[in-house]
Every structure is written in structure tokens, then in C-alpha cells.
XYZ file of C-alpha atoms in Angstrom:
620
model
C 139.060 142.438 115.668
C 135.041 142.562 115.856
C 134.127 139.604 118.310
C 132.812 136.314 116.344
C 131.313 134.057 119.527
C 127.657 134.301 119.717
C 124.489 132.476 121.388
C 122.473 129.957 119.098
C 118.940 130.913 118.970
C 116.919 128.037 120.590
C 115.808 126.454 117.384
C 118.753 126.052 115.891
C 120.532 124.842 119.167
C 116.965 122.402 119.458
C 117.947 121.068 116.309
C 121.430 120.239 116.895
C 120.508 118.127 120.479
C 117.570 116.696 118.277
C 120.362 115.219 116.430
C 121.690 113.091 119.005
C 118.273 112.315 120.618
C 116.242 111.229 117.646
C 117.995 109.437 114.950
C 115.136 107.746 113.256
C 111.239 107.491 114.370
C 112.272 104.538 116.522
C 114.048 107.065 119.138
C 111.052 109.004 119.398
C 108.935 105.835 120.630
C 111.707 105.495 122.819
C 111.524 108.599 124.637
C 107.995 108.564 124.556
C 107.047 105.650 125.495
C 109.384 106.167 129.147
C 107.940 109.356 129.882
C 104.612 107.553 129.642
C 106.210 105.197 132.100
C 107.820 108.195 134.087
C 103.941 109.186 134.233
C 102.927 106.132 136.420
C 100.682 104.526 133.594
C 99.343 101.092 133.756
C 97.895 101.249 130.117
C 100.058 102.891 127.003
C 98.843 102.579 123.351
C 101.173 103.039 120.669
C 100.025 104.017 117.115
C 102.270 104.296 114.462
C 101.485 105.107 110.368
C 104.200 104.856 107.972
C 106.095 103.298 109.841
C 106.999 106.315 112.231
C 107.278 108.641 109.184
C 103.992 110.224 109.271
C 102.276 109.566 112.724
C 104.119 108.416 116.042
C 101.071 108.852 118.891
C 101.440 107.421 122.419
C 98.613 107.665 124.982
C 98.558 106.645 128.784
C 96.494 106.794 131.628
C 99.360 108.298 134.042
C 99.369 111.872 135.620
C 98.733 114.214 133.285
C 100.119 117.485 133.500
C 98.901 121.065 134.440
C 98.381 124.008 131.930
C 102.229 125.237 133.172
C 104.330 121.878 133.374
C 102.484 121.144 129.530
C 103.680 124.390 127.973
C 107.366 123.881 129.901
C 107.527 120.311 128.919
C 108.903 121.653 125.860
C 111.457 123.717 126.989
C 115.148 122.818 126.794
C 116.766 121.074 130.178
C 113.139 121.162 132.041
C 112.510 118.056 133.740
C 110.830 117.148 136.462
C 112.717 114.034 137.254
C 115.825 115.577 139.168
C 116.746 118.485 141.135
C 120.132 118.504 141.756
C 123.568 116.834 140.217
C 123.447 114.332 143.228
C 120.108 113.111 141.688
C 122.007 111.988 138.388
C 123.284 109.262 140.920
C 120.020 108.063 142.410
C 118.212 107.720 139.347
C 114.425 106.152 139.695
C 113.064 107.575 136.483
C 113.772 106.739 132.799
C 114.052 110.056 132.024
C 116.464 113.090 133.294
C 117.913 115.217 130.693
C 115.019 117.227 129.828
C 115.715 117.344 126.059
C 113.551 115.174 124.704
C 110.492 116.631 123.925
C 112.509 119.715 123.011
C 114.478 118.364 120.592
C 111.051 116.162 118.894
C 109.357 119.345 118.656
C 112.461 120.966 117.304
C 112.203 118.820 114.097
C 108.361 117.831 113.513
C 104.599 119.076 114.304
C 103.951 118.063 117.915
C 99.992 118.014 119.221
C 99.839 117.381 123.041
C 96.691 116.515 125.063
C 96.904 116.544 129.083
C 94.784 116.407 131.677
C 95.286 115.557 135.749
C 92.644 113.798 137.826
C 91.611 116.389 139.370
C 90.918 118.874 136.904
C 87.711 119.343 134.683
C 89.504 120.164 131.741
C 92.949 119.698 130.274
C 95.146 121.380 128.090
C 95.957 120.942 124.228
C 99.336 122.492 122.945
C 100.350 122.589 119.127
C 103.897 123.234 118.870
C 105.643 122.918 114.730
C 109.615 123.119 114.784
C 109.907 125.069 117.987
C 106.880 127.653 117.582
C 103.717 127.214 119.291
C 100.956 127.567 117.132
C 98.197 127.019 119.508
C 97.471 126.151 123.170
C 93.692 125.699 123.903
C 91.304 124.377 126.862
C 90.131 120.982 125.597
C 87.999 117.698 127.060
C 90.171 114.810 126.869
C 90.546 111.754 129.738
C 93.145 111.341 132.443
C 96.729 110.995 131.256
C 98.277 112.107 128.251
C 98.239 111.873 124.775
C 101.286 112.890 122.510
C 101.204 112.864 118.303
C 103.899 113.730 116.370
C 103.776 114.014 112.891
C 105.593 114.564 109.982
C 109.122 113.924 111.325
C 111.885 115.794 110.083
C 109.923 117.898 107.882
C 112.500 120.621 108.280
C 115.754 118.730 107.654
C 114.827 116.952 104.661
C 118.788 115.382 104.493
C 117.792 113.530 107.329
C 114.478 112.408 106.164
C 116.121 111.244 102.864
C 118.751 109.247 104.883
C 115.526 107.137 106.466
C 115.274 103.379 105.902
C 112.563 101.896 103.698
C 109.253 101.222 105.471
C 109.589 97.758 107.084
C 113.168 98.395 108.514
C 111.711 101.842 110.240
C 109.409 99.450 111.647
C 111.862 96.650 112.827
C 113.286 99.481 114.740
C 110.396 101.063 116.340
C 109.140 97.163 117.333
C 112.598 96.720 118.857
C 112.198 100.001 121.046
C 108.638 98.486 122.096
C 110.227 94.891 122.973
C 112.850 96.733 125.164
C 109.941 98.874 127.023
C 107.229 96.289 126.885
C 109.758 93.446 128.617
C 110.697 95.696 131.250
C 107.606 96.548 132.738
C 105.099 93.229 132.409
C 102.499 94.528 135.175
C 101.465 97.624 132.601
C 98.940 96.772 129.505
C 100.913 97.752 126.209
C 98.746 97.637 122.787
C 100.535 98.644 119.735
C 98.898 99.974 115.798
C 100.519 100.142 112.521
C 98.331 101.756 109.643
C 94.963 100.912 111.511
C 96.006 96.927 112.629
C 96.908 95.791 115.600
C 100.868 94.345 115.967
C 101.046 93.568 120.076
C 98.041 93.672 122.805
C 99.828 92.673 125.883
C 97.982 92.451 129.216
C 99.410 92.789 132.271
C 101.193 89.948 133.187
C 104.425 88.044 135.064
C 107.772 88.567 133.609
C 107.564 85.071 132.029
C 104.259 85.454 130.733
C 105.783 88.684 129.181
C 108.360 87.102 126.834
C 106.076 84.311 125.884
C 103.493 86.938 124.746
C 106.011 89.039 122.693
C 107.996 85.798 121.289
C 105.284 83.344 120.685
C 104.252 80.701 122.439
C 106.621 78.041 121.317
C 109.370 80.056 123.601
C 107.679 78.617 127.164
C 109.544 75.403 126.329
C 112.994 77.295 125.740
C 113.784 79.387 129.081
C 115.362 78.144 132.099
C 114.949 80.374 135.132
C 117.918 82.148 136.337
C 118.298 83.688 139.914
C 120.600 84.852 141.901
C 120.597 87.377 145.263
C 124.267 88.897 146.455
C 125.036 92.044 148.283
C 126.219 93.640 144.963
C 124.025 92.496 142.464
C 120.291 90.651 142.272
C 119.775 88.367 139.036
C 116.394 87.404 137.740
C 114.977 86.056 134.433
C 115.742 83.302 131.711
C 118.227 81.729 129.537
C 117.381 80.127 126.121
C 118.320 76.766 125.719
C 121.275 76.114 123.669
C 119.746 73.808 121.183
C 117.521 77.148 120.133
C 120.124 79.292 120.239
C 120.115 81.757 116.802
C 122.275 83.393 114.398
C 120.604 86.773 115.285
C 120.940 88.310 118.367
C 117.075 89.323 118.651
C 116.437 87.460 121.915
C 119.493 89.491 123.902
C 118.159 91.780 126.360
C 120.040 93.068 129.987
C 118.003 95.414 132.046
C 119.557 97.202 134.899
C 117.219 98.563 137.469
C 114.002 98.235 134.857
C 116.060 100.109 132.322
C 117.683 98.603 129.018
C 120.821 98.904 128.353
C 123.826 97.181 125.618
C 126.822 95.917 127.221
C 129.391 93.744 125.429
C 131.472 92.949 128.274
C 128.423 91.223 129.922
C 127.398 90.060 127.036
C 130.783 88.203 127.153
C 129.998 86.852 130.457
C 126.798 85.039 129.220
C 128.973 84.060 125.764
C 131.514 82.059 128.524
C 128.758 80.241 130.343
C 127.537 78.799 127.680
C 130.959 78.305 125.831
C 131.057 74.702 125.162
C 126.981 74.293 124.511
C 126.059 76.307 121.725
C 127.586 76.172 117.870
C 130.091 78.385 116.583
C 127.927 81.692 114.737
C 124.967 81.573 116.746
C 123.588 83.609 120.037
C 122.132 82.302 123.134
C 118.858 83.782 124.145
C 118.779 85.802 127.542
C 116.154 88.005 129.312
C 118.187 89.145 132.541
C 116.981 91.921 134.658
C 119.733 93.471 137.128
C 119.062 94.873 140.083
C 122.133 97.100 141.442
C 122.232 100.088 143.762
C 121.923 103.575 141.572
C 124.675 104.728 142.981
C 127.083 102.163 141.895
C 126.109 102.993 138.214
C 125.984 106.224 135.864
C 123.767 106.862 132.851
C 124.639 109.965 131.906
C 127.728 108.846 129.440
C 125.030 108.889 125.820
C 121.940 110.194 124.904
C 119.766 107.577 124.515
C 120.929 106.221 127.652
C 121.612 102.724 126.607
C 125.354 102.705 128.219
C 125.857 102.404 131.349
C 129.402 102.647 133.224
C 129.934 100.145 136.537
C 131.812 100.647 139.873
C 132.961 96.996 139.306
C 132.029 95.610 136.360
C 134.673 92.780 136.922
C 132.410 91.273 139.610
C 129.144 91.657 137.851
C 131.145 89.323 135.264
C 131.582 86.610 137.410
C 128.761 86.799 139.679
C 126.766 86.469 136.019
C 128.573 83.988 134.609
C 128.109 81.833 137.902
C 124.478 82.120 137.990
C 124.142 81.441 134.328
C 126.222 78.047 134.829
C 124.344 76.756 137.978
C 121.002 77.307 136.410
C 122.084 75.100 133.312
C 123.696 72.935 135.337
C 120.469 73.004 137.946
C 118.258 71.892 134.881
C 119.943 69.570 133.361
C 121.193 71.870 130.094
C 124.317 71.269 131.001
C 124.606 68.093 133.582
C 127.700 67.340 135.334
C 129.623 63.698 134.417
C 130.489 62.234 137.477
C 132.000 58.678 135.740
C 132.375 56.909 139.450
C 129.103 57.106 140.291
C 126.581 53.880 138.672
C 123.164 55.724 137.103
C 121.426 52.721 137.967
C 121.857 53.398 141.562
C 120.052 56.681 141.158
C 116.508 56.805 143.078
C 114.385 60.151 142.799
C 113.854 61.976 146.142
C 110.353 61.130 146.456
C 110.852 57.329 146.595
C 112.733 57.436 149.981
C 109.199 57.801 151.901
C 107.584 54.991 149.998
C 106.930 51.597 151.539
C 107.352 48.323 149.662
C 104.175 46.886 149.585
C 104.554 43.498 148.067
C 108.230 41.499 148.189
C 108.973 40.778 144.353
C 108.777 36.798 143.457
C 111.129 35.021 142.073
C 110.485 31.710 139.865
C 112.897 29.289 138.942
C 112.756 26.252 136.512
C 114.660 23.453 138.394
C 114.567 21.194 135.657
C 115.861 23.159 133.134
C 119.247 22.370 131.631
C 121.204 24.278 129.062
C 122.674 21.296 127.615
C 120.143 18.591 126.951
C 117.712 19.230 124.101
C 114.833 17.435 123.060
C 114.762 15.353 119.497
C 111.225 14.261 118.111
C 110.862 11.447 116.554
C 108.034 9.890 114.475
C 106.030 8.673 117.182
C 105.746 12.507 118.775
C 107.913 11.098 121.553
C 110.791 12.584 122.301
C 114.600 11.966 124.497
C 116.860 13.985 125.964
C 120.172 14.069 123.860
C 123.604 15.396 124.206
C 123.851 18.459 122.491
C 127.524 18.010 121.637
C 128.548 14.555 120.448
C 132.570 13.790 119.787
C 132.057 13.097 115.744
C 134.715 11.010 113.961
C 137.356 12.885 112.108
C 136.004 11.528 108.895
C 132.539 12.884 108.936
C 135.369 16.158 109.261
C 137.279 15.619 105.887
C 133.748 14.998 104.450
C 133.205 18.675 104.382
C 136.133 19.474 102.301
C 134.881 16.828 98.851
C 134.508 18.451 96.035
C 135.245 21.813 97.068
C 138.938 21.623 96.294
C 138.371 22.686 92.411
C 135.930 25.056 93.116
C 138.104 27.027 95.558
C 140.656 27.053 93.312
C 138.412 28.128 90.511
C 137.164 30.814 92.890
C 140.811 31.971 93.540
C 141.356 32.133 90.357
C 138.714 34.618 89.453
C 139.235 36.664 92.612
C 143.204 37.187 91.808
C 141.678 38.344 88.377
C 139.363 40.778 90.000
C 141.736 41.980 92.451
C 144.464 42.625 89.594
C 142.002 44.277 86.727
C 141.235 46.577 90.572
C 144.485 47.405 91.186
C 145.327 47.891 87.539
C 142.239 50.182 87.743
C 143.982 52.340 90.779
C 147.106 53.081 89.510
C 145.586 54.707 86.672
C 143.273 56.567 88.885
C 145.343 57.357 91.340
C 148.684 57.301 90.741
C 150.485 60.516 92.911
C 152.817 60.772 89.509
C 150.077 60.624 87.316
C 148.094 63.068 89.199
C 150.630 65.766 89.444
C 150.857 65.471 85.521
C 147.487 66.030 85.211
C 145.856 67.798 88.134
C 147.942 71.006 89.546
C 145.298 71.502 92.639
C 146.341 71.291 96.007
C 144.459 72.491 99.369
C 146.157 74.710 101.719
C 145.466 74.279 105.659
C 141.209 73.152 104.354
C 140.886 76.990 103.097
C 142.646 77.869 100.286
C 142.930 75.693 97.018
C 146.159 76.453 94.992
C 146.678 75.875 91.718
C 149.450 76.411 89.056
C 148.941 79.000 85.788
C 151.165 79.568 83.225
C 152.449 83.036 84.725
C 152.858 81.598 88.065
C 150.436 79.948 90.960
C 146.979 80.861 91.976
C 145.415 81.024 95.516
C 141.338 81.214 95.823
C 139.209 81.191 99.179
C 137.130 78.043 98.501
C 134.707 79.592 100.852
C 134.432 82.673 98.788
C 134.687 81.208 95.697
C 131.854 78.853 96.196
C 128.941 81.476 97.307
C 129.818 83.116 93.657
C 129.045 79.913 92.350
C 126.031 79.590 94.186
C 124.919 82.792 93.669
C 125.102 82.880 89.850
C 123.228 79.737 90.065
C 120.828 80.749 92.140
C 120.149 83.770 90.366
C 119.929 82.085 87.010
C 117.184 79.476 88.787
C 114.886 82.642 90.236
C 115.377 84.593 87.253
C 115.808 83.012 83.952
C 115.039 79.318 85.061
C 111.739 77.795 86.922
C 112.404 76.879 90.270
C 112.602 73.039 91.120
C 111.108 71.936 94.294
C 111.954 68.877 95.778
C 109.098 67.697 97.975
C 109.421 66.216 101.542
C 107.972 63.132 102.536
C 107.066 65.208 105.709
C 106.441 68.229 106.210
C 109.097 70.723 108.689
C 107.112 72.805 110.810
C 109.318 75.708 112.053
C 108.510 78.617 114.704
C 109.462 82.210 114.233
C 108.912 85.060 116.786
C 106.504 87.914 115.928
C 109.195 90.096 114.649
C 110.857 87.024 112.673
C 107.856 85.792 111.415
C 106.529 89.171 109.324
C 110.000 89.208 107.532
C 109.511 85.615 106.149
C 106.113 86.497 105.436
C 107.560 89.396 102.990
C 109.966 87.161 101.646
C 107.511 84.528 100.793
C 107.377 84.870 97.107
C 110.755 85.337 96.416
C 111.020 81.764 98.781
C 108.591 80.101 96.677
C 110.435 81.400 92.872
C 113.306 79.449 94.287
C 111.584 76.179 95.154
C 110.060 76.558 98.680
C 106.824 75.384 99.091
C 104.817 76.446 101.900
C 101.403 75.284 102.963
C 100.867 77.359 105.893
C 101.638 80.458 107.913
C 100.276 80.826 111.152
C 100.328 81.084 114.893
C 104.255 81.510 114.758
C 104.696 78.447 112.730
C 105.997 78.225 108.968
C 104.806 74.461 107.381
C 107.050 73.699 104.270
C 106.189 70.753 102.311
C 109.427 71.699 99.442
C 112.671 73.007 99.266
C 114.814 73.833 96.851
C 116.463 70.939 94.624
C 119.814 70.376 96.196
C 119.325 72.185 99.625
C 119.266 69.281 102.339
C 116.201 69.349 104.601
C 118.344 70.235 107.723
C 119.816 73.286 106.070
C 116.809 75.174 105.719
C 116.160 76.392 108.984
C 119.970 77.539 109.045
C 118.617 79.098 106.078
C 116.175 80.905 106.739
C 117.476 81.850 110.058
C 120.550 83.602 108.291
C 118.065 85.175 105.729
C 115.903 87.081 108.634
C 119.652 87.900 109.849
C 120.713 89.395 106.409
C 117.521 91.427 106.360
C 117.563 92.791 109.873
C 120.844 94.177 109.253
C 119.461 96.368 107.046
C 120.555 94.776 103.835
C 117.509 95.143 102.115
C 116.961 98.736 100.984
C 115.117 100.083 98.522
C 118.120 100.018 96.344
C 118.391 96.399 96.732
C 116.277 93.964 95.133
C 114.776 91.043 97.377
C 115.714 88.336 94.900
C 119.224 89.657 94.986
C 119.615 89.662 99.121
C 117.731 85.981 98.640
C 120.211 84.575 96.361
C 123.574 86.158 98.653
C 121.914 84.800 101.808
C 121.568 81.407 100.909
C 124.561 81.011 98.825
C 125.994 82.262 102.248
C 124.135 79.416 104.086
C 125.004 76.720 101.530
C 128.654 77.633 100.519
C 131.579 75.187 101.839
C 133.301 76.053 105.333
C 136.416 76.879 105.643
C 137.944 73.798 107.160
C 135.766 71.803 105.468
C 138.190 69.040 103.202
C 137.987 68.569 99.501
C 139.198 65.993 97.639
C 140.570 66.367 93.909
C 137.961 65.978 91.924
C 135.468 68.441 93.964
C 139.160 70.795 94.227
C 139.216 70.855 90.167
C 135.018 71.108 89.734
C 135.267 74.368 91.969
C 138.125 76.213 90.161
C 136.265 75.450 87.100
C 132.434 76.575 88.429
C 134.661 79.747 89.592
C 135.717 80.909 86.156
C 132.815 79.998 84.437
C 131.338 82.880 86.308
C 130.497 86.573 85.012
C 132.156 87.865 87.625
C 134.500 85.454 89.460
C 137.316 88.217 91.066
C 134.868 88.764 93.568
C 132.070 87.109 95.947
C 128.940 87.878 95.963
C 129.536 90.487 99.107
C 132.361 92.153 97.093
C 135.294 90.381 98.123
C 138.129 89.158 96.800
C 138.024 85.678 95.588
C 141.256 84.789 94.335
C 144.841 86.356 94.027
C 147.744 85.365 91.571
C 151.178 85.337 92.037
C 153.728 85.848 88.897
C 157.030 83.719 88.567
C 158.800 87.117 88.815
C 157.049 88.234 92.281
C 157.869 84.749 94.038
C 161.550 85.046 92.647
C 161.479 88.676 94.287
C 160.812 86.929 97.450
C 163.964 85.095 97.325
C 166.220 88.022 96.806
């Protein structure tokens, strides 16, 4: 039998690693944006166009390279980050595998521009799926400058499996969070289509966030710190009152380098168990500072998992220093119930000197029981206050009131019979089970009886169809009501938050948001929809930018559509939440006055019967 094993030519085996390495335009700022950091920049411009689809440039001040290292840059496994398998252990880079730029070239039209300080000239290489077109002398500055267009022009599956536009980008501005947080002292500047997103100077770690999240979020971090032989903590929680239904505002770097780790994750999750509501996400920029040897990166491509000697004591070590600094600030204060508050004096009062004695005045003729009577003259006695009247004067108070009282009983018996008269037709329980066949199970389910057998629906469920046909049937068919506030809610957003609303805006306003102004982080609505309480909206919207970040919105999806299912999501009844009979039979009603009540508005089941004949099967 002829042998069947061979070698993959280079491109094709370029194309399978660019697989795992680039997965959308976002990876390639990634990887480019760390080997500009690998470089030793302290400026990096990032220009984007199409959001990633047509242009992804980076440029940096750093090294540069020579005409050799440029043309093997490109090369599969050539790095100059490590030498040996000992150095995957002692990692100090971002990079290491050396298939990066292999596997971007592999799959688009790559133009590089180098130059080192010390050279007149650098070098310019033109590289288009795997085959160098071109490598030329050209005058460019120190650093490097990397372009790479027209991503995967060859594998035109994967460019058809791309997100619309503004997702692409949500991506590609969460890969520039994650390498903008973790280096503050370097200058970042980011484009998209000619106008400038981010132009962060170089800065402290806290003026870092604040710059990328607005400037509302100096008032939400508490400083966390922490210094043990295994592990160094340093950063900031969010407050819990701002904590979110996204989880935008989660990042853990270990040793400068970001990474996604659910099990500490969980740790921050206990600390503030307790302090935040069910649904949302505490805010956290940690950065961990462990010895490279106690970790290992080399478990994914993108290098975002990282395995732990001991994670168990990273857990608790975290958790610890998340508690003290709430506790340390106040978030979350201690109740010591022995202890009087009034007793409390701040530190700095222990020094001071009292430099006056208080005085003290005191009335010594004043007495609680004498009071003063005026008579015509202007002159006036003391009297007694309480004088022993004669029991007379006492049945005095009682003439004439003997037939009105019993004139008033009268009526009141009268009022209090038609009442009751009036509740047992209401309310009789024998009455009601004649008429009404609706009965709550455990605050979730509402069960009711049909002629076949008994009906079970997810009042949950059931009520975001309702709200969802309504709400479609108000932005569609229907002009939007807008109730108008007496003042107007000012709410803040974070640059990536804020752009999404901003989108959204018109579809907001067909469904009776007002808005007067957008700016400076800050949304100012002045209406909301007829029916949606005024501390509902920012729940909201908040669950809207949630829906959309998730990648909801495609271009197969309509935005009216994803508006409607977010905020029927937001406004629907809880499970848990108690109904009483009336609101029990209005529901079941709304439900099957639906087009389409089997299912909710995300595709699930609503409601499931049960026949006489299955229940009796149950019995067998």
C-alpha cells in the first residue's frame, strides 16, 4: 500500500494555526498591539477602517527591527522572545509562540515598515497570503509600523461568518481596553474611519480607568492592596451600588498580562456576596503580581488562560483583600451593636485643646406647672394648671349626644353590613372557585383548569410575550406616548456603553424616550415611555447595552425587534413576584390574545397542558 502521510506546504499549514490565532480582526489588534509592547514603545497608534475589515495598522516608537529579523518575523515558530523550553516558565514578554505574524500574513495583505535607531534607513516588506511580493529600502522613523489589510481575503467562509460593523468594533475596543489598562505609563491613541475613539496619555493606573471609563468612574473605585509572599494585589473595586448587569468593567491581570478566570472571578463574586443585587456584576480592575514560575500560559492561543500552582490560595488571599478594603472604606462597615456611635470621636480631635468651657444657663423660676392667665387689665396670676372639677361639669359633656350616637350607630351598622354584604360577593372562596379556576404555584407558575385537563404557564415568560406584542404594536403601528418627568434623570455610560445608546437612539425615542442631551458620558432624559416607572429605566437601558453586546443584534435582526425583547425582558414580572386573582386571570387572558402565545419572545416555551388521560396515567 502506497504511503498516504505527507508534509503540509507552509501556506496551507499557516492557514490552519491562523485559525486558532485570529478569529476575527479583534485578535489581530491583539497580537499586534503586544508585540508593539514586546518592542519597548512608549507611544502606539491604532487605526482601524471598517471596523478591522479593511485596514488594521499599528505604529510604535519601540526597536525596530533589522533587514533579517523583518523578513524572519514572518516565519513560522520565530520569535525572539524565548530560547529554550525553560523560558516558557519565566515569561517577561507578551509574546512567545512565534505564530502570529505568520498566521496574519497567512490570511491577508501584510505591509511592514521597520527601522532601528541606529540605522539610516529601514526596511519595507509586502507579504499577501504567505508570498512576499516586495521587500524594499525605505525612509520611515524609529519603530515600526504594521498594516494589514483586507483580512481573510482568501477564506471567504470566514469572512462571511464576520459580525456586522459595530460588533467587530466592540471587539477590537475590548482588545484595546485590555492592552491600554495594563500598561498606563505608555501613550495609546486609537482611529476608526479617520476619527479619533481614545487618546490616552501616559498616566497612573487610576488615572487610566478614569480616562477609558469616563470621568464619573473616580467616584466608584475603592483601592485594593495587598502584599504576601505568594501573591501582590493592586487596583480597584467598583462600588456595589454601581455594580452592572454587564460584565464590561471585569478585568484580572497577572504579571501585566490579561487573562479570564472564573474561579477568581468567583472569589470577587463571594466578597461582595451580600452587597450587590441578584443579576448584576461588580466592577474590578485587579492587577496580580505572582512569580512566572508558579504560572503557565502556554495551555490556548490567545493566551488568555492561565493554569496556577495553587489557585486555592490565590482564592482566599483575594477574597480577603477584597473584604478588608470594603470594609476599610466604609462599603461594607462592620455592626458592632455594644458599642454607643455617639461616643465616637475622629482621630484628629484627641490633640485638640478645649479652649472655652461650654456655659450652661438655667431659668430658676421656671415651673412646669403654673401658667399664666390674662385678664382684661393685661395683668396676669399664676394658676394651677390642673384644678379637681366637679363631677357634674363631667356628665355635662355627655347632653345631647345620647341620640346622636345612637343615630351614628345606626348608620355605621348599616355601612358595615351593605360592606360585608359587598365581600362575600366579592370574595367568597366558594364563589371564587365557581368562577375563577386560577391558582399560583410556588409565585412562578399560574395554573389553570381547561376543558381537556389543567394548564401550567411561566408567568415570567408569559408576560414578556405580552409586552413584547405590545411594544411592538406601539413602535410600529402605534405613535409612541411619552410620559414626561417633572425632572430630568441624568445617567452616565462608559465610552464603549455610551456609542451603543447613541445607535439605539431613534429606535428609544419611537418608543417614548425623550432625550435632550448626549454628552460627556451623560444621557439627559426628560420622557419615558407611558407605563415604564422612572426607576426602571436605567435597569433598562443597562440590560439593552447587555442584549446588544452579546451580539444579539446582527444584521439579520432588526433594532426595533432586539428593543422591544430587551425591555419586555426588563419590565416582565419576576418569578417570585405574587399575583393576586384578578392580575392571575388579566395575564392568562393578555397571553392568548397574542399571535403567538406558545412561545416567549426568546423562543421559549410559555405554557404546557396536561390532558385528563395523561394525569390518570400518572396514577397507574
Amino acid at each position: 500500500m502506497a504511503d498516504i502521510i505527507q508534509l503540509l506546504p507552509d501556506h496551507v499549514a499557516n492557514q490552519i494555526a491562523a485559525g486558532e490565532v485570529v478569529q476575527r480582526p479583534a485578535s489581530v489588534v491583539k497580537e499586534l498591539l503586544e508585540n508593539a509592547i514586546d518592542a519597548e514603545s512608549t507611544e502606539i497608534k491604532l487605526i482601524i477602517k471598517d471596523s478591522g475589515k479593511t485596514l488594521i495598522q499599528v505604529i510604535d516608537n519601540g526597536k525596530g527591527m533589522s533587514v533579517t529579523d523583518a523578513r524572519l518575523s514572518f516565519e513560522r515558530h520565530a520569535t525572539s522572545k524565548i530560547r529554550s523550553a525553560e523560558d516558557l516558565f519565566n515569561l517577561h514578554t507578551k509574546g512567545f509562540r512565534g505564530e502570529a505574524l505568520a498566521s496574519i500574513a497567512a490570511i491577508a495583505h501584510v505591509e511592514l515598515k521597520t527601522k532601528q535607531e541606529q540605522d539610516e534607513l529601514g526596511t519595507q516588506i509586502e507579504i499577501e497570503g504567505s508570498d512576499l511580493k516586495a521587500q524594499n529600502v525605505v525612509v520611515t522613523p524609529k519603530g515600526t509600523s504594521l498594516a494589514v489589510k483586507h483580512l481573510f481575503f482568501n477564506i471567504p467562509a470566514r469572512r462571511n461568518f464576520l459580525k456586522s460593523n459595530a460588533v467587530e468594533l466592540r471587539h477590537i475596543i475590548d482588545e484595546f481596553h485590555r492592552v491600554a489598562l495594563a500598561h498606563p505609563s505608555i501613550v495609546f491613541a486609537m482611529y476608526h474611519n479617520g476619527s479619533e475613539i481614545f487618546n490616552l496619555p501616559s498616566s497612573n493606573y487610576r488615572q487610566r480607568v478614569v480616562n477609558i471609563f469616563g470621568g464619573k468612574t473616580n467616584e466608584k473605585l475603592v483601592p485594593v492592596e495587598e502584599t504576601t509572599e505568594v501573591l501582590k494585589i493592586s487596583g480597584f473595586v467598583g462600588k456595589p451600588e454601581f455594580a452592572k448587569k454587564t460584565k464590561n468593567e471585569q478585568f484580572f491581570f497577572v504579571n501585566n498580562r490579561f487573562i479570564k478566570s472564573p474561579y477568581l472571578n468567583h472569589a470577587i463574586n463571594s466578597a461582595f456576596e451580600g452587597l450587590v443585587k441578584d443579576g448584576a456584576h461588580p466592577s474590578y480592575f485587579l492587577n496580580l503580581t505572582v512569580d512566572p514560575k508558579t504560572i503557565d500560559i502556554n495551555i490556548h492561543p490567545t493566551k488568555t488562560e492561565i493554569k496556577f500552582d495553587d489557585e486555592h490560595t490565590l482564592y482566599a488571599i483575594l477574597r480577603s483583600a477584597v473584604k478588608h478594603s470594603l470594609g476599610q472604606f466604609n462599603i461594607a462597615p462592620v455592626l458592632d451593636f455594644d458599642s454607643d456611635p455617639n461616643l465616637n470621636t475622629p482621630y484628629d480631635y484627641k490633640d485638640k485643646s478645649v479652649a472655652t468651657p461650654p456655659t450652661i444657663e438655667v431659668d430658676r423660676d421656671f415651673n412646669p406647672f403654673k401658667e399664666k392667665v390674662s385678664h382684661g387689665g393685661g395683668s396676669s396670676k399664676p394658676a394651677v394648671a390642673f384644678k379637681k372639677q366637679n363631677t357634674s361639669s363631667w356628665d355635662s359633656l355627655y347632653v345631647g349626644l345620647e341620640s346622636k350616637s345612637t343615630q351614628q350607630d345606626h348608620n355605621f351598622s348599616e355601612v358595615e353590613f351593605e360592606s360585608d354584604s359587598k365581600n362575600e360577593t366579592l370574595f367568597d372562596d366558594s364563589q371564587t372557585e365557581t368562577t375563577q379556576a386560577t391558582y399560583q404555584l410556588h409565585n412562578k407558575y399560574i395554573v389553570s383548569t381547561i376543558k381537556s385537563g389543567m394548564l401550567m404557564i411561566d408567568q415570567h415568560r408569559a408576560h414578556q410575550r405580552v409586552l413584547y406584542e405590545n411594544l411592538l404594536k406601539n413602535m410600529t403601528v402605534k405613535e409612541a406616548v411619552s410620559q414626561q418627568l417633572l425632572f430630568p434623570l441624568q445617567l452616565h455610560f462608559s465610552s464603549t456603553e455610551l456609542p451603543i445608546l447613541i445607535q439605539l437612539k431613534e429606535d428609544l425615542e419611537s418608543t417614548g424616550f425623550a432625550f435632550s442631551s448626549v454628552k460627556d458620558h451623560t444621557i439627559e432624559i426628560t420622557g419615558v415611555p407611558l407605563g415604564v416607572p422612572e426607576s426602571e429605566v436605567s435597569i433598562i437601558l443597562e440590560q439593552l447595552i447587555s442584549d446588544v453586546e452579546q451580539e444579539v443584534p446582527d444584521s439579520n435582526f432588526s433594532a426595533t425587534d432586539l428593543l422591544a425583547k430587551s425591555m419586555a425582558k426588563s419590565l416582565a414580572i419576576k418569578t417570585g413576584q405574587s399575583l393576586n386573582k384578578q392580575e392571575q386571570e388579566h395575564l392568562v387572558n393578555s397571553l392568548f390574545a397574542c399571535k403567538e402565545p406558545t412561545v416567549s419572545p426568546t423562543n421559549k416555551t410559555t405554557f404546557i397542558t396536561m390532558s385528563v388521560d395523561d394525569i390518570d396515567k400518572k396514577f397507574m
